[in-house]
CSV table of C-alpha atoms and ligand atoms in Angstrom, one decimal:
chain,number,residue,atom,x,y,z
M,1,MET,CA,0.0,-8.5,1.9
M,2,ALA,CA,-3.1,-9.4,0.5
M,3,CYS,CA,-5.6,-6.4,0.2
M,4,ALA,CA,-9.5,-6.6,-0.8
M,5,TYR,CA,-8.9,-3.6,-3.1
M,6,TRP,CA,-6.2,-5.0,-5.1
M,7,ARG,CA,-6.7,-5.6,-9.2
M,8,PRO,CA,-3.2,-6.1,-11.1
M,9,MET,CA,-2.1,-4.2,-14.3
M,10,ASP,CA,1.3,-3.0,-14.4
M,11,THR,CA,4.7,-3.7,-12.8
M,12,PHE,CA,7.8,-1.6,-12.2
M,13,THR,CA,11.2,-2.3,-10.8
M,14,SER,CA,12.7,0.2,-9.2
M,15,HIS,CA,16.1,0.0,-8.5
M,16,SER,CA,17.0,3.4,-6.2
M,17,PRO,CA,14.5,5.9,-4.4
M,18,THR,CA,15.0,8.2,-7.1
M,19,GLU,CA,13.7,6.0,-9.3
M,20,THR,CA,10.6,5.3,-7.2
M,21,GLU,CA,10.2,9.0,-6.7
M,22,SER,CA,10.3,9.4,-10.8
M,23,LEU,CA,7.8,7.0,-11.4
M,24,GLY,CA,5.5,8.8,-8.3
M,25,GLU,CA,6.5,12.5,-10.3
M,26,GLN,CA,5.2,10.8,-13.7
M,27,TRP,CA,1.6,10.1,-11.9
M,28,GLY,CA,1.8,13.7,-10.2
M,29,ARG,CA,2.1,15.2,-13.1
M,30,LEU,CA,-0.9,13.1,-15.2
M,31,LEU,CA,-3.3,12.2,-12.5
M,32,PRO,CA,-6.9,14.0,-12.7
M,33,GLY,CA,-8.3,15.6,-9.8
M,34,GLY,CA,-10.7,13.7,-7.7
M,35,CYS,CA,-8.9,10.2,-7.1
M,36,VAL,CA,-7.6,8.0,-4.8
M,37,ILE,CA,-4.6,6.1,-4.9
M,38,GLY,CA,-3.7,3.6,-2.4
M,39,LEU,CA,-0.5,2.2,-1.4
M,40,SER,CA,-0.1,-1.3,0.4
M,41,GLY,CA,3.4,-2.6,1.2
M,42,ASP,CA,5.9,-3.2,4.5
M,43,LEU,CA,7.6,-0.8,6.4
M,44,GLY,CA,10.3,0.8,4.1
M,45,ALA,CA,8.7,-0.4,1.1
M,46,GLY,CA,9.1,3.4,-0.4
M,47,LYS,CA,5.7,4.2,0.0
M,48,THR,CA,6.3,8.0,1.2
M,49,GLN,CA,9.3,7.9,-1.4
M,50,LEU,CA,6.2,7.4,-4.1
M,51,VAL,CA,4.4,10.4,-2.4
M,52,ARG,CA,7.0,12.6,-2.6
M,53,GLY,CA,7.4,12.4,-6.2
M,54,LEU,CA,3.6,12.6,-6.6
M,55,ALA,CA,4.2,15.9,-4.5
M,56,ARG,CA,7.0,17.1,-7.3
M,57,GLY,CA,4.9,16.3,-10.4
M,58,LEU,CA,1.9,17.9,-8.7
M,59,GLY,CA,4.0,20.9,-8.2
M,60,ILE,CA,4.3,20.7,-4.6
M,61,ASN,CA,7.3,22.2,-2.9
M,62,GLU,CA,6.8,21.1,0.4
M,63,ARG,CA,8.7,18.0,2.4
M,64,ILE,CA,6.9,15.3,2.6
M,65,HIS,CA,6.8,12.6,5.7
M,66,SER,CA,4.4,9.8,6.6
M,67,PRO,CA,2.1,11.0,8.4
M,68,THR,CA,1.8,8.3,11.3
M,69,PHE,CA,0.8,10.2,14.4
M,70,ALA,CA,-1.1,13.1,12.5
M,71,LEU,CA,-2.6,10.9,9.9
M,72,VAL,CA,-3.7,13.5,7.5
M,73,MET,CA,-1.3,16.0,6.3
M,74,ILE,CA,-2.7,18.4,3.5
M,75,HIS,CA,-0.1,19.7,1.0
M,76,ASN,CA,-1.4,23.0,-1.2
M,77,GLY,CA,0.9,25.0,-3.7
M,78,GLY,CA,0.2,22.2,-6.8
M,79,ARG,CA,-1.7,21.9,-9.5
M,80,LEU,CA,-4.0,20.1,-7.1
M,81,THR,CA,-4.3,19.8,-3.7
M,82,LEU,CA,-2.7,16.5,-1.9
M,83,ASN,CA,-3.9,14.5,0.6
M,84,HIS,CA,-1.4,12.5,2.5
M,85,LEU,CA,-3.2,9.8,4.6
M,86,ASP,CA,-1.4,7.1,6.7
M,87,LEU,CA,-3.6,3.8,8.4
M,88,TYR,CA,-0.7,2.4,9.8
M,89,ARG,CA,-1.2,3.5,13.7
M,90,LEU,CA,-5.2,2.7,13.4
M,91,ASP,CA,-5.5,-1.2,14.5
M,92,THR,CA,-9.3,-1.5,15.0
M,93,GLN,CA,-12.3,-0.8,12.4
M,94,GLU,CA,-13.7,1.3,15.3
M,95,GLN,CA,-10.7,3.6,15.2
M,96,ILE,CA,-10.2,3.8,11.3
M,97,VAL,CA,-14.5,4.0,11.4
M,98,GLY,CA,-13.5,7.2,14.1
M,99,ALA,CA,-10.8,8.8,13.1
M,100,GLY,CA,-13.2,10.8,10.8
M,101,LEU,CA,-11.3,10.0,7.1
M,102,SER,CA,-13.7,8.8,5.2
M,103,GLU,CA,-14.3,12.0,3.5
M,104,PHE,CA,-10.7,12.4,1.9
M,105,LEU,CA,-11.2,8.7,0.5
M,106,ALA,CA,-13.8,11.1,-1.7
M,107,PRO,CA,-11.8,14.4,-2.8
M,108,PRO,CA,-13.4,16.9,-4.9
M,109,ALA,CA,-12.1,17.5,-8.1
M,110,ALA,CA,-9.1,20.2,-7.3
M,111,CYS,CA,-7.6,17.4,-4.8
M,112,ILE,CA,-6.4,13.9,-4.8
M,113,THR,CA,-5.9,11.7,-1.8
M,114,VAL,CA,-2.8,9.2,-1.1
M,115,VAL,CA,-3.2,6.7,1.5
M,116,GLU,CA,-0.1,4.5,2.8
M,117,TRP,CA,-1.4,1.3,4.6
M,118,MET,CA,-4.5,1.1,2.4
M,119,GLU,CA,-4.6,-2.3,3.6
M,120,ARG,CA,-6.2,-1.2,6.8
M,121,TRP,CA,-9.1,0.8,5.0
M,122,VAL,CA,-12.3,-1.2,6.2
M,123,GLY,CA,-14.7,0.7,4.0
M,124,PRO,CA,-15.8,0.4,0.6
M,125,ARG,CA,-13.6,0.8,-2.3
M,126,PRO,CA,-13.1,4.3,-3.3
M,127,ALA,CA,-14.9,5.9,-7.0
M,128,ARG,CA,-12.0,6.8,-9.1
M,129,TYR,CA,-9.5,4.4,-7.1
M,130,ARG,CA,-5.7,3.0,-7.9
M,131,HIS,CA,-4.1,0.6,-5.9
M,132,VAL,CA,-0.5,0.7,-6.0
M,133,ARG,CA,1.3,-2.3,-4.2
M,134,MET,CA,4.7,-2.3,-3.3
M,135,GLU,CA,7.5,-4.8,-2.4
M,136,ILE,CA,10.9,-5.0,-0.8
M,137,ALA,CA,12.8,-7.6,-3.5
M,138,ALA,CA,16.3,-6.4,-2.3
M,139,GLU,CA,18.1,-3.8,-0.4
M,140,MET,CA,17.6,-1.1,-3.2
M,141,GLU,CA,15.1,-3.0,-5.2
M,142,ARG,CA,11.3,-3.0,-5.0
M,143,LEU,CA,8.5,-3.9,-7.0
M,144,ILE,CA,6.0,-1.7,-7.7
M,145,GLU,CA,2.5,-3.1,-9.1
M,146,TYR,CA,-0.4,-0.7,-10.1
M,147,GLU,CA,-3.6,-0.4,-11.8
M,148,ASP,CA,-4.8,1.7,-14.7
M,149,ALA,CA,-1.2,2.6,-15.8
M,150,GLY,CA,-0.9,5.0,-13.2
M,151,VAL,CA,-3.3,7.7,-14.5
E,1,ATP,N1,14.6,1.3,-4.9
E,1,ATP,C1,13.8,2.2,-3.5
E,1,ATP,N2,12.7,2.9,-3.8
E,1,ATP,C2,12.3,3.2,-2.4
E,1,ATP,N3,12.7,3.7,-1.5
E,1,ATP,C3,14.3,2.6,-1.6
E,1,ATP,C4,14.5,1.7,-2.9
E,1,ATP,N4,15.8,1.6,-2.0
E,1,ATP,C5,15.9,1.5,-1.1
E,1,ATP,N5,14.7,2.7,-0.3
E,1,ATP,C6,15.0,2.9,0.8
E,1,ATP,O1,14.0,2.6,1.4
E,1,ATP,C7,13.1,3.5,2.5
E,1,ATP,C8,11.5,3.7,1.9
E,1,ATP,O2,11.2,4.4,2.8
E,1,ATP,P1,9.6,5.1,3.0
E,1,ATP,O3,9.9,5.9,4.3
E,1,ATP,O4,9.4,5.5,1.9
E,1,ATP,O5,8.8,3.7,3.4
E,1,ATP,P2,7.4,3.4,3.3
E,1,ATP,O6,7.3,2.7,2.9
E,1,ATP,O7,6.7,5.1,3.7
E,1,ATP,O8,7.5,2.9,5.2
E,1,ATP,P3,6.6,3.3,6.6
E,1,ATP,O9,5.5,2.3,6.1
E,1,ATP,O10,7.2,3.2,7.7
E,1,ATP,O11,5.5,5.2,6.4
E,1,ATP,C9,13.9,4.7,2.8
E,1,ATP,O12,15.3,4.2,3.0
E,1,ATP,C10,14.7,4.4,1.1
E,1,ATP,O13,16.2,5.1,1.3
E,2,MG,MG1,5.6,6.1,4.7
């Protein structure tokens, strides 16, 4: 899906949920505080699976689910606090602006923010931003394109 924030840099083909999680885990170990990762891709593309890896790489042990209804889940206990957002249920610009999520799009140095369904975001591209585009290529195969080598 087209996304205004998209600037391609690198590609990874994942052949299993575990491989997707491992990619996220590598990023979670390296990512600097204060950055925002935007994920785009269809239902079941593996966004949440990647976030599970990110959380593990950050040293967070809590269970990770799509925060589809909560809109945001905050996970502590790791190297950095992980703000996990999901914009799937926000249809209109008013809903997106009115949800009060913009503070999470400019996280402090002790946090990182990851956003599922970032293509729905209507605000400006966040500072210190990396976009990740995930595509279902086959039942177990996911094409993962990302900016800035993930770090
Ligand atoms: N290579 C793969 N990488 C990630 N997930 C895979 C892969 N192959 C199969 N899957 C399956 O695809 C599904 C991905 O689900 P996940 O919840 O991560 O998707 P999502 O992009 O977050 O979807 P949603 O938009 O509904 O939140 C899981 O059921 C997982 O087992
Ligand atoms: Mg999800």
